Amino acid sequence: MKRQLAGWVFAAPALIVIAVFFLGPVIAGLVLSFTDFDLYALADLRNLRMAGFDNYIHVLTLPLFWQSLRNTLYFVIVGVPLSIMLSLGCAVLLQSPLARFKPVFRTALFAPVVTTIVAVAVIWRYLYHTRYGLINAGLGAIGVDPIDWLGSPSWSMPAIILFAVWKNFGANMIILVAALQTIPDEMYEAARIDGASRWQQFVDITLPMLGPTLLMVSILTTSGYFQLFAEPYVMTQGGPLQSTVSVLYLMYEEGFRWWNLGKASAVAFLLFVLMVAVTQGILRVGRRAEAHT
Amino acid sequence: MRTLPISTSRRDWLRRTAAVAGAATLAGCARRSGTHTPRTLRFWALGRESEVVQELLPDFEREHPGLTVRVEQLPFTAAHEKLLTSFAGDSTPDVAQLGNTWVPEFAALNALMPLDAWIASAKAVDPTDYFDGIWRTNVIDGQAFGVPWYVDTRLLFYRRDLWRRAGFDRMPSDWTTFSSALDALQRLGIKHPLYLPLNEFEQLLALCLQQSESLLRDDGRYGNFRSSGFKKALGYYTERFHRGHAAAVDNNQIGNLHQEFGRGTFAAYISGPWNIGELDRRLGIARRNDWGTAPLPGPDGPGASNAGGSSLVVFRRTRRQDDALALLGYLSRPAVQLRFHALIGDLPPRRSAWSMQGADGSTLAQEPRAIAFAQQLERARPTPPVPEWERIVQEMQLVAWQAVKKHIPLDDAAALIDHRVDGFLEKRRWMMQRAAKA
């Protein structure tokens, strides 16, 4: 009994911090999602009404919510694999014994992760500029007509994805470089003696050995990408024609632009449920794949 | 409202941080010297105005020894959220510049100090001296909550040389002639002679205000977008795009508005008074005669436009009420407003400032490019004073944007706006009903 108490006492500081800064706000948010807390309630609490599931029904019947969900899924489904493939590609190249100036490249590729998104967005807005942008100039040189990257509803999301992938791939790359260093050289040596090609070595040694790391990286990246917000906020403000409104952006607009905190909380909880479901799905797939090998 | 490029908001932010740090240091020094009790007034100003207003403040501080005005700069695009957040977080400033369409919202929050008593006793401002449409934007249920600081109405900036070449020495004053003038400009080889950015609501709003019907009905309980007036305005707006008079673009897609205008990419655009200074700066004084300003054409003869601009308000929670009101009085002086105009080009809301002689002996009302504004201001009309207005007008523009891009029929677009606006106003209806019962 005494030992148990001692355990709780040691855990208490951490538990209190979690309760105050995590559980409390989460419960408050959940309660808020069942009220119509808004500007008027902010002025006078007597203007607050209990809304039951109205907020959830409102959000689920809102065309913009479904559009924002489609936009977010588009971003996740295209962005996550692209981002991880790029990270993996760069990590493998950096690990290659042929690579020179490794620290320089590692720093250069990691640099976007640590730069401020607002500053970088300014540069990317110039790169994407229809008439004066470097990207369109490059495309023009190979005969492609100028693309209206940030102004056309069909190109705005690819533009955001490109920007986000460039901004974020470095972090995963560093994790994968670390994981690659743990693969013993003997395995590659044995494979070479057995006559395995470079591609076979990659598929049969590198990938399986990276399995657990890749699983973790994909869960982290997926949950991160579901929370798409800063990129459209600084680049397009959700436009053009709401083609870059993500679920989180919708929540921000409802909550902090229009101050409908009830509805915003409902959006937040729906996103939370979705993210839990998706990451659980990835975990399950990952475990099954592991069981097979 | 002006949308600033991201670089500016970033710069504003950096500068604000620097200003706060600087002010903190200064306050620290002053306290140590202890000659008089130093007081600080927090003044939130937005956009370009926040940079320029600092030049007017040393005189005010000299008149009030010991008082320091700390200007905190907010980018225009983020100001609305920041002001609401500051209210929620109990950290409202003493005085703030508020877009005048936001006044009803902050009045509904009970965040603003009513000013009628001060206006009556201090005599610093005279309501009849102000352009009527502008003054009314600050009055909610008969009580004034702000004083107009500068006015911003939208009208036409046009390339006089190009219009003359198209056969129009004077800007037409009705919609039909205006439209045929755009045809003539197209024949000159200007593909899209009018610039109407699809993500700005002011242009369409101006067309709506030219109609006799109000945009909301039943004392702001429901939207009135299915009215024939709104449909007429929206119809004229969308027709400009479908006939190629304007390109279906938003303002992120154009590099620099003023340079493109100088280059002749388009021959006219609808915007506010700050463009006068901006065009002089970008195109040079030498090209002054190439462009001019003109009041907006209306359905049949000179049309109305928005009564925009910013007001100065005092927050209820201020502990420096007298100092705050003194600042309002100082910035409302015609002479100070004229100086402000000279610095930034914003137009004064008081008629007496317009007829006051400036440093060169001439008055603002004699300035050729400002005349159009003086005329337009007499026809400026306020928007419905409901707290939900900002959201309503954004939604209106969004649907109009879709109507242009996806060719949605007018009736459907109007019904869609009404449907959504009625949703935004649900709480307001409930509150009004409850108040009526009590």
PDB file of N, CA and C in Angstrom, chain A residues 36-43 46-49 63 67 116 118-119 121-122 125 129-132 148 150-153 233-237 239-242 252 254 256-260 263, chain B residues 4-7 10 78 80-81 84-85 87-88 105 108-110 249-250 252-256 260 263 265 387-388 390-392 394-395 398 401-402 405-406 420 423 426-428 430-431 434:
ATOM      1  N   ASP A  36     -23.942  26.877 -27.636  1.00  0.00           N
ATOM      2  CA  ASP A  36     -23.806  27.769 -28.791  1.00  0.00           C
ATOM      3  C   ASP A  36     -22.952  28.977 -28.417  1.00  0.00           C
ATOM      4  N   PHE A  37     -21.882  28.736 -27.673  1.00  0.00           N
ATOM      5  CA  PHE A  37     -21.011  29.825 -27.221  1.00  0.00           C
ATOM      6  C   PHE A  37     -20.546  30.669 -28.416  1.00  0.00           C
ATOM      7  N   ASP A  38     -20.835  31.945 -28.353  1.00  0.00           N
ATOM      8  CA  ASP A  38     -20.455  32.841 -29.443  1.00  0.00           C
ATOM      9  C   ASP A  38     -20.195  34.234 -28.897  1.00  0.00           C
ATOM     10  N   LEU A  39     -20.154  35.184 -29.799  1.00  0.00           N
ATOM     11  CA  LEU A  39     -19.876  36.571 -29.446  1.00  0.00           C
ATOM     12  C   LEU A  39     -20.825  37.086 -28.370  1.00  0.00           C
ATOM     13  N   TYR A  40     -22.106  36.779 -28.524  1.00  0.00           N
ATOM     14  CA  TYR A  40     -23.101  37.278 -27.578  1.00  0.00           C
ATOM     15  C   TYR A  40     -22.895  36.653 -26.198  1.00  0.00           C
ATOM     16  N   ALA A  41     -22.530  35.367 -26.187  1.00  0.00           N
ATOM     17  CA  ALA A  41     -22.298  34.703 -24.905  1.00  0.00           C
ATOM     18  C   ALA A  41     -21.046  35.255 -24.249  1.00  0.00           C
ATOM     19  N   LEU A  42     -20.115  35.675 -25.080  1.00  0.00           N
ATOM     20  CA  LEU A  42     -18.885  36.266 -24.561  1.00  0.00           C
ATOM     21  C   LEU A  42     -19.208  37.562 -23.822  1.00  0.00           C
ATOM     22  N   ALA A  43     -20.178  38.316 -24.356  1.00  0.00           N
ATOM     23  CA  ALA A  43     -20.561  39.575 -23.727  1.00  0.00           C
ATOM     24  C   ALA A  43     -21.334  39.309 -22.439  1.00  0.00           C
ATOM     25  N   ARG A  46     -25.603  34.940 -19.976  1.00  0.00           N
ATOM     26  CA  ARG A  46     -27.023  34.598 -20.047  1.00  0.00           C
ATOM     27  C   ARG A  46     -27.463  34.364 -21.496  1.00  0.00           C
ATOM     28  N   ASN A  47     -26.604  34.772 -22.430  1.00  0.00           N
ATOM     29  CA  ASN A  47     -26.938  34.551 -23.833  1.00  0.00           C
ATOM     30  C   ASN A  47     -26.502  33.177 -24.324  1.00  0.00           C
ATOM     31  N   LEU A  48     -26.057  32.334 -23.384  1.00  0.00           N
ATOM     32  CA  LEU A  48     -25.584  31.010 -23.772  1.00  0.00           C
ATOM     33  C   LEU A  48     -26.752  30.027 -23.761  1.00  0.00           C
ATOM     34  N   ARG A  49     -26.825  29.229 -24.824  1.00  0.00           N
ATOM     35  CA  ARG A  49     -27.865  28.200 -24.871  1.00  0.00           C
ATOM     36  C   ARG A  49     -27.212  26.831 -24.963  1.00  0.00           C
ATOM     37  N   PRO A  63     -21.790  22.051 -46.251  1.00  0.00           N
ATOM     38  CA  PRO A  63     -21.011  21.657 -47.428  1.00  0.00           C
ATOM     39  C   PRO A  63     -19.530  22.016 -47.278  1.00  0.00           C
ATOM     40  N   GLN A  67     -16.155  19.823 -47.891  1.00  0.00           N
ATOM     41  CA  GLN A  67     -15.118  20.272 -48.814  1.00  0.00           C
ATOM     42  C   GLN A  67     -13.771  20.362 -48.097  1.00  0.00           C
ATOM     43  N   THR A 116      11.335  29.912 -40.404  1.00  0.00           N
ATOM     44  CA  THR A 116       9.972  30.336 -40.058  1.00  0.00           C
ATOM     45  C   THR A 116       9.085  30.226 -41.280  1.00  0.00           C
ATOM     46  N   VAL A 118       6.370  31.783 -42.061  1.00  0.00           N
ATOM     47  CA  VAL A 118       5.881  33.036 -42.627  1.00  0.00           C
ATOM     48  C   VAL A 118       6.916  33.635 -43.580  1.00  0.00           C
ATOM     49  N   ALA A 119       8.185  33.568 -43.158  1.00  0.00           N
ATOM     50  CA  ALA A 119       9.239  34.125 -43.999  1.00  0.00           C
ATOM     51  C   ALA A 119       9.368  33.319 -45.284  1.00  0.00           C
ATOM     52  N   ALA A 121       7.106  31.523 -46.679  1.00  0.00           N
ATOM     53  CA  ALA A 121       5.917  31.676 -47.520  1.00  0.00           C
ATOM     54  C   ALA A 121       6.046  32.884 -48.444  1.00  0.00           C
ATOM     55  N   VAL A 122       6.685  33.936 -47.957  1.00  0.00           N
ATOM     56  CA  VAL A 122       6.860  35.119 -48.793  1.00  0.00           C
ATOM     57  C   VAL A 122       7.657  34.743 -50.039  1.00  0.00           C
ATOM     58  N   ARG A 125       5.683  32.534 -52.368  1.00  0.00           N
ATOM     59  CA  ARG A 125       4.660  33.265 -53.123  1.00  0.00           C
ATOM     60  C   ARG A 125       5.273  33.909 -54.362  1.00  0.00           C
ATOM     61  N   HIS A 129       4.546  32.961 -58.412  1.00  0.00           N
ATOM     62  CA  HIS A 129       3.855  34.038 -59.114  1.00  0.00           C
ATOM     63  C   HIS A 129       3.646  33.694 -60.580  1.00  0.00           C
ATOM     64  N   THR A 130       2.428  33.947 -61.061  1.00  0.00           N
ATOM     65  CA  THR A 130       2.087  33.508 -62.413  1.00  0.00           C
ATOM     66  C   THR A 130       2.989  34.125 -63.462  1.00  0.00           C
ATOM     67  N   ARG A 131       3.223  35.434 -63.327  1.00  0.00           N
ATOM     68  CA  ARG A 131       3.945  36.088 -64.404  1.00  0.00           C
ATOM     69  C   ARG A 131       5.435  36.222 -64.134  1.00  0.00           C
ATOM     70  N   TYR A 132       5.795  36.485 -62.875  1.00  0.00           N
ATOM     71  CA  TYR A 132       7.198  36.767 -62.585  1.00  0.00           C
ATOM     72  C   TYR A 132       7.877  35.641 -61.803  1.00  0.00           C
ATOM     73  N   ASP A 148      -1.301  29.093 -63.081  1.00  0.00           N
ATOM     74  CA  ASP A 148      -1.728  30.041 -62.063  1.00  0.00           C
ATOM     75  C   ASP A 148      -1.790  29.314 -60.719  1.00  0.00           C
ATOM     76  N   LEU A 150      -1.404  29.853 -57.382  1.00  0.00           N
ATOM     77  CA  LEU A 150      -2.180  30.179 -56.185  1.00  0.00           C
ATOM     78  C   LEU A 150      -3.548  30.753 -56.522  1.00  0.00           C
ATOM     79  N   GLY A 151      -3.827  30.962 -57.798  1.00  0.00           N
ATOM     80  CA  GLY A 151      -5.080  31.596 -58.146  1.00  0.00           C
ATOM     81  C   GLY A 151      -6.129  30.650 -58.699  1.00  0.00           C
ATOM     82  N   SER A 152      -5.701  29.466 -59.108  1.00  0.00           N
ATOM     83  CA  SER A 152      -6.668  28.552 -59.690  1.00  0.00           C
ATOM     84  C   SER A 152      -7.038  27.492 -58.660  1.00  0.00           C
ATOM     85  N   PRO A 153      -8.327  27.234 -58.479  1.00  0.00           N
ATOM     86  CA  PRO A 153      -8.749  26.278 -57.451  1.00  0.00           C
ATOM     87  C   PRO A 153      -8.182  24.881 -57.669  1.00  0.00           C
ATOM     88  N   TYR A 233      -2.903  29.216 -44.347  1.00  0.00           N
ATOM     89  CA  TYR A 233      -3.112  30.483 -43.639  1.00  0.00           C
ATOM     90  C   TYR A 233      -2.176  31.566 -44.166  1.00  0.00           C
ATOM     91  N   VAL A 234      -0.917  31.191 -44.385  1.00  0.00           N
ATOM     92  CA  VAL A 234       0.021  32.216 -44.835  1.00  0.00           C
ATOM     93  C   VAL A 234       0.057  32.362 -46.356  1.00  0.00           C
ATOM     94  N   MET A 235      -0.318  31.312 -47.082  1.00  0.00           N
ATOM     95  CA  MET A 235      -0.173  31.378 -48.538  1.00  0.00           C
ATOM     96  C   MET A 235      -1.441  31.836 -49.245  1.00  0.00           C
ATOM     97  N   THR A 236      -2.593  31.303 -48.858  1.00  0.00           N
ATOM     98  CA  THR A 236      -3.799  31.536 -49.659  1.00  0.00           C
ATOM     99  C   THR A 236      -4.999  31.998 -48.851  1.00  0.00           C
ATOM    100  N   GLN A 237      -4.883  32.021 -47.545  1.00  0.00           N
ATOM    101  CA  GLN A 237      -6.029  32.326 -46.671  1.00  0.00           C
ATOM    102  C   GLN A 237      -7.251  31.459 -47.040  1.00  0.00           C
ATOM    103  N   GLY A 239      -8.224  30.367 -49.778  1.00  0.00           N
ATOM    104  CA  GLY A 239      -8.718  30.541 -51.129  1.00  0.00           C
ATOM    105  C   GLY A 239      -7.870  29.783 -52.119  1.00  0.00           C
ATOM    106  N   PRO A 240      -8.028  29.958 -53.386  1.00  0.00           N
ATOM    107  CA  PRO A 240      -9.167  30.578 -54.042  1.00  0.00           C
ATOM    108  C   PRO A 240     -10.401  29.671 -54.008  1.00  0.00           C
ATOM    109  N   LEU A 241     -11.530  30.292 -53.825  1.00  0.00           N
ATOM    110  CA  LEU A 241     -12.803  29.582 -53.734  1.00  0.00           C
ATOM    111  C   LEU A 241     -12.755  28.444 -52.725  1.00  0.00           C
ATOM    112  N   GLN A 242     -12.153  28.681 -51.600  1.00  0.00           N
ATOM    113  CA  GLN A 242     -12.113  27.721 -50.485  1.00  0.00           C
ATOM    114  C   GLN A 242     -11.445  26.403 -50.854  1.00  0.00           C
ATOM    115  N   TYR A 252     -10.501  27.195 -37.211  1.00  0.00           N
ATOM    116  CA  TYR A 252      -9.945  28.495 -36.861  1.00  0.00           C
ATOM    117  C   TYR A 252     -10.893  29.630 -37.273  1.00  0.00           C
ATOM    118  N   GLU A 254     -14.183  29.499 -37.847  1.00  0.00           N
ATOM    119  CA  GLU A 254     -15.392  29.490 -37.024  1.00  0.00           C
ATOM    120  C   GLU A 254     -15.100  30.043 -35.637  1.00  0.00           C
ATOM    121  N   PHE A 256     -12.105  31.639 -34.247  1.00  0.00           N
ATOM    122  CA  PHE A 256     -11.394  32.866 -33.924  1.00  0.00           C
ATOM    123  C   PHE A 256     -11.676  33.999 -34.876  1.00  0.00           C
ATOM    124  N   ARG A 257     -12.275  33.703 -36.013  1.00  0.00           N
ATOM    125  CA  ARG A 257     -12.647  34.800 -36.886  1.00  0.00           C
ATOM    126  C   ARG A 257     -14.080  35.209 -36.601  1.00  0.00           C
ATOM    127  N   TRP A 258     -14.956  34.206 -36.484  1.00  0.00           N
ATOM    128  CA  TRP A 258     -16.379  34.512 -36.255  1.00  0.00           C
ATOM    129  C   TRP A 258     -16.791  34.258 -34.827  1.00  0.00           C
ATOM    130  N   TRP A 259     -15.889  33.721 -34.069  1.00  0.00           N
ATOM    131  CA  TRP A 259     -16.100  33.542 -32.645  1.00  0.00           C
ATOM    132  C   TRP A 259     -17.276  32.627 -32.316  1.00  0.00           C
ATOM    133  N   ASN A 260     -17.530  31.625 -33.139  1.00  0.00           N
ATOM    134  CA  ASN A 260     -18.511  30.598 -32.802  1.00  0.00           C
ATOM    135  C   ASN A 260     -17.770  29.438 -32.164  1.00  0.00           C
ATOM    136  N   LYS A 263     -19.357  25.800 -32.313  1.00  0.00           N
ATOM    137  CA  LYS A 263     -19.201  25.068 -33.575  1.00  0.00           C
ATOM    138  C   LYS A 263     -17.749  24.696 -33.813  1.00  0.00           C
TER     139      LYS A 263
ATOM    140  N   LEU B   4      -3.329  43.454 -46.935  1.00  0.00           N
ATOM    141  CA  LEU B   4      -1.916  43.747 -47.046  1.00  0.00           C
ATOM    142  C   LEU B   4      -1.169  42.496 -47.445  1.00  0.00           C
ATOM    143  N   PRO B   5      -0.102  42.657 -48.202  1.00  0.00           N
ATOM    144  CA  PRO B   5       0.701  41.473 -48.500  1.00  0.00           C
ATOM    145  C   PRO B   5       1.305  40.937 -47.214  1.00  0.00           C
ATOM    146  N   ILE B   6       1.616  39.678 -47.237  1.00  0.00           N
ATOM    147  CA  ILE B   6       2.062  39.001 -46.022  1.00  0.00           C
ATOM    148  C   ILE B   6       3.317  39.675 -45.472  1.00  0.00           C
ATOM    149  N   SER B   7       4.167  40.165 -46.369  1.00  0.00           N
ATOM    150  CA  SER B   7       5.408  40.750 -45.897  1.00  0.00           C
ATOM    151  C   SER B   7       5.124  41.914 -44.950  1.00  0.00           C
ATOM    152  N   ARG B  10       3.998  40.778 -41.520  1.00  0.00           N
ATOM    153  CA  ARG B  10       5.167  40.263 -40.824  1.00  0.00           C
ATOM    154  C   ARG B  10       5.983  41.436 -40.278  1.00  0.00           C
ATOM    155  N   ALA B  78      -5.386  40.853 -39.739  1.00  0.00           N
ATOM    156  CA  ALA B  78      -5.541  40.065 -38.516  1.00  0.00           C
ATOM    157  C   ALA B  78      -6.190  40.872 -37.399  1.00  0.00           C
ATOM    158  N   HIS B  80      -9.186  42.142 -36.759  1.00  0.00           N
ATOM    159  CA  HIS B  80     -10.488  41.784 -36.220  1.00  0.00           C
ATOM    160  C   HIS B  80     -10.372  40.666 -35.186  1.00  0.00           C
ATOM    161  N   GLU B  81      -9.624  39.611 -35.550  1.00  0.00           N
ATOM    162  CA  GLU B  81      -9.433  38.500 -34.621  1.00  0.00           C
ATOM    163  C   GLU B  81      -8.717  38.963 -33.364  1.00  0.00           C
ATOM    164  N   LEU B  84     -10.971  40.884 -31.007  1.00  0.00           N
ATOM    165  CA  LEU B  84     -11.905  40.005 -30.301  1.00  0.00           C
ATOM    166  C   LEU B  84     -11.181  39.194 -29.231  1.00  0.00           C
ATOM    167  N   THR B  85     -10.002  38.708 -29.596  1.00  0.00           N
ATOM    168  CA  THR B  85      -9.238  37.925 -28.635  1.00  0.00           C
ATOM    169  C   THR B  85      -8.858  38.775 -27.430  1.00  0.00           C
ATOM    170  N   PHE B  87     -10.503  41.185 -26.257  1.00  0.00           N
ATOM    171  CA  PHE B  87     -11.694  41.365 -25.426  1.00  0.00           C
ATOM    172  C   PHE B  87     -11.915  40.123 -24.567  1.00  0.00           C
ATOM    173  N   ALA B  88     -11.803  38.942 -25.211  1.00  0.00           N
ATOM    174  CA  ALA B  88     -12.004  37.700 -24.467  1.00  0.00           C
ATOM    175  C   ALA B  88     -10.961  37.559 -23.372  1.00  0.00           C
ATOM    176  N   GLU B 105     -20.448  45.400 -33.758  1.00  0.00           N
ATOM    177  CA  GLU B 105     -20.049  44.162 -33.118  1.00  0.00           C
ATOM    178  C   GLU B 105     -19.490  44.419 -31.721  1.00  0.00           C
ATOM    179  N   ALA B 108     -22.138  45.574 -29.378  1.00  0.00           N
ATOM    180  CA  ALA B 108     -22.959  44.463 -28.890  1.00  0.00           C
ATOM    181  C   ALA B 108     -22.247  43.710 -27.774  1.00  0.00           C
ATOM    182  N   LEU B 109     -20.927  43.678 -27.842  1.00  0.00           N
ATOM    183  CA  LEU B 109     -20.144  43.027 -26.797  1.00  0.00           C
ATOM    184  C   LEU B 109     -20.105  43.868 -25.528  1.00  0.00           C
ATOM    185  N   ASN B 110     -20.620  45.082 -25.636  1.00  0.00           N
ATOM    186  CA  ASN B 110     -20.557  45.994 -24.517  1.00  0.00           C
ATOM    187  C   ASN B 110     -19.107  46.340 -24.189  1.00  0.00           C
ATOM    188  N   VAL B 249     -10.211  37.259 -61.627  1.00  0.00           N
ATOM    189  CA  VAL B 249      -9.011  37.005 -60.823  1.00  0.00           C
ATOM    190  C   VAL B 249      -9.234  37.509 -59.404  1.00  0.00           C
ATOM    191  N   ASP B 250      -8.394  37.049 -58.475  1.00  0.00           N
ATOM    192  CA  ASP B 250      -8.428  37.642 -57.147  1.00  0.00           C
ATOM    193  C   ASP B 250      -7.144  38.452 -56.949  1.00  0.00           C
ATOM    194  N   ASN B 252      -4.630  38.136 -55.171  1.00  0.00           N
ATOM    195  CA  ASN B 252      -3.337  37.469 -55.011  1.00  0.00           C
ATOM    196  C   ASN B 252      -2.690  37.201 -56.364  1.00  0.00           C
ATOM    197  N   GLN B 253      -3.510  37.295 -57.403  1.00  0.00           N
ATOM    198  CA  GLN B 253      -3.007  36.897 -58.712  1.00  0.00           C
ATOM    199  C   GLN B 253      -2.386  38.042 -59.488  1.00  0.00           C
ATOM    200  N   ILE B 254      -2.470  39.220 -58.926  1.00  0.00           N
ATOM    201  CA  ILE B 254      -1.933  40.366 -59.633  1.00  0.00           C
ATOM    202  C   ILE B 254      -0.703  40.833 -58.880  1.00  0.00           C
ATOM    203  N   GLY B 255       0.360  41.098 -59.611  1.00  0.00           N
ATOM    204  CA  GLY B 255       1.616  41.438 -58.947  1.00  0.00           C
ATOM    205  C   GLY B 255       1.472  42.690 -58.119  1.00  0.00           C
ATOM    206  N   ASN B 256       1.527  43.825 -58.760  1.00  0.00           N
ATOM    207  CA  ASN B 256       1.329  45.074 -58.051  1.00  0.00           C
ATOM    208  C   ASN B 256       0.272  45.883 -58.772  1.00  0.00           C
ATOM    209  N   GLU B 260       0.576  47.682 -62.498  1.00  0.00           N
ATOM    210  CA  GLU B 260      -0.207  47.147 -63.620  1.00  0.00           C
ATOM    211  C   GLU B 260      -1.114  48.233 -64.190  1.00  0.00           C
ATOM    212  N   ARG B 263       0.931  50.425 -66.247  1.00  0.00           N
ATOM    213  CA  ARG B 263       1.291  49.746 -67.482  1.00  0.00           C
ATOM    214  C   ARG B 263       0.119  49.678 -68.458  1.00  0.00           C
ATOM    215  N   THR B 265      -2.495  47.530 -68.045  1.00  0.00           N
ATOM    216  CA  THR B 265      -3.096  46.193 -68.086  1.00  0.00           C
ATOM    217  C   THR B 265      -4.610  46.305 -67.959  1.00  0.00           C
ATOM    218  N   PRO B 387     -23.954  43.077 -35.667  1.00  0.00           N
ATOM    219  CA  PRO B 387     -22.632  42.528 -35.351  1.00  0.00           C
ATOM    220  C   PRO B 387     -22.186  41.475 -36.356  1.00  0.00           C
ATOM    221  N   GLU B 388     -23.136  40.821 -36.985  1.00  0.00           N
ATOM    222  CA  GLU B 388     -22.783  39.733 -37.902  1.00  0.00           C
ATOM    223  C   GLU B 388     -22.365  40.256 -39.279  1.00  0.00           C
ATOM    224  N   GLU B 390     -19.795  41.611 -40.819  1.00  0.00           N
ATOM    225  CA  GLU B 390     -18.534  41.211 -41.451  1.00  0.00           C
ATOM    226  C   GLU B 390     -18.684  39.824 -42.101  1.00  0.00           C
ATOM    227  N   ARG B 391     -19.300  38.922 -41.363  1.00  0.00           N
ATOM    228  CA  ARG B 391     -19.447  37.568 -41.888  1.00  0.00           C
ATOM    229  C   ARG B 391     -20.433  37.537 -43.060  1.00  0.00           C
ATOM    230  N   ILE B 392     -21.509  38.314 -42.938  1.00  0.00           N
ATOM    231  CA  ILE B 392     -22.524  38.351 -43.986  1.00  0.00           C
ATOM    232  C   ILE B 392     -21.903  38.826 -45.298  1.00  0.00           C
ATOM    233  N   GLN B 394     -18.774  38.885 -46.213  1.00  0.00           N
ATOM    234  CA  GLN B 394     -17.788  37.939 -46.747  1.00  0.00           C
ATOM    235  C   GLN B 394     -18.497  36.796 -47.480  1.00  0.00           C
ATOM    236  N   GLU B 395     -19.599  36.338 -46.895  1.00  0.00           N
ATOM    237  CA  GLU B 395     -20.339  35.235 -47.495  1.00  0.00           C
ATOM    238  C   GLU B 395     -20.961  35.681 -48.819  1.00  0.00           C
ATOM    239  N   LEU B 398     -18.300  35.566 -51.361  1.00  0.00           N
ATOM    240  CA  LEU B 398     -17.920  34.202 -51.714  1.00  0.00           C
ATOM    241  C   LEU B 398     -18.912  33.601 -52.713  1.00  0.00           C
ATOM    242  N   TRP B 401     -18.482  35.195 -56.046  1.00  0.00           N
ATOM    243  CA  TRP B 401     -17.283  34.632 -56.669  1.00  0.00           C
ATOM    244  C   TRP B 401     -17.637  33.313 -57.372  1.00  0.00           C
ATOM    245  N   GLN B 402     -18.391  32.473 -56.650  1.00  0.00           N
ATOM    246  CA  GLN B 402     -18.817  31.207 -57.253  1.00  0.00           C
ATOM    247  C   GLN B 402     -19.736  31.448 -58.441  1.00  0.00           C
ATOM    248  N   LYS B 405     -17.484  32.323 -61.348  1.00  0.00           N
ATOM    249  CA  LYS B 405     -16.634  31.253 -61.856  1.00  0.00           C
ATOM    250  C   LYS B 405     -17.449  30.084 -62.389  1.00  0.00           C
ATOM    251  N   LYS B 406     -18.580  29.789 -61.714  1.00  0.00           N
ATOM    252  CA  LYS B 406     -19.314  28.587 -62.083  1.00  0.00           C
ATOM    253  C   LYS B 406     -20.635  28.901 -62.765  1.00  0.00           C
ATOM    254  N   ARG B 420     -27.932  31.301 -46.099  1.00  0.00           N
ATOM    255  CA  ARG B 420     -26.798  31.291 -45.172  1.00  0.00           C
ATOM    256  C   ARG B 420     -26.872  32.454 -44.194  1.00  0.00           C
ATOM    257  N   GLY B 423     -29.132  31.929 -41.424  1.00  0.00           N
ATOM    258  CA  GLY B 423     -28.487  31.067 -40.434  1.00  0.00           C
ATOM    259  C   GLY B 423     -27.604  31.880 -39.486  1.00  0.00           C
ATOM    260  N   GLU B 426     -29.601  33.760 -36.794  1.00  0.00           N
ATOM    261  CA  GLU B 426     -30.530  33.019 -35.930  1.00  0.00           C
ATOM    262  C   GLU B 426     -30.426  33.477 -34.484  1.00  0.00           C
ATOM    263  N   LYS B 427     -29.201  33.587 -34.004  1.00  0.00           N
ATOM    264  CA  LYS B 427     -29.009  33.978 -32.608  1.00  0.00           C
ATOM    265  C   LYS B 427     -29.542  35.384 -32.361  1.00  0.00           C
ATOM    266  N   ARG B 428     -29.297  36.257 -33.321  1.00  0.00           N
ATOM    267  CA  ARG B 428     -29.777  37.631 -33.190  1.00  0.00           C
ATOM    268  C   ARG B 428     -31.301  37.658 -33.072  1.00  0.00           C
ATOM    269  N   TRP B 430     -33.210  35.263 -31.963  1.00  0.00           N
ATOM    270  CA  TRP B 430     -33.565  34.714 -30.656  1.00  0.00           C
ATOM    271  C   TRP B 430     -33.405  35.776 -29.562  1.00  0.00           C
ATOM    272  N   MET B 431     -32.291  36.517 -29.649  1.00  0.00           N
ATOM    273  CA  MET B 431     -32.041  37.534 -28.625  1.00  0.00           C
ATOM    274  C   MET B 431     -33.064  38.657 -28.694  1.00  0.00           C
ATOM    275  N   ARG B 434     -36.309  37.482 -27.251  1.00  0.00           N
ATOM    276  CA  ARG B 434     -36.247  37.393 -25.802  1.00  0.00           C
ATOM    277  C   ARG B 434     -36.347  38.790 -25.184  1.00  0.00           C
TER     278      ARG B 434
END
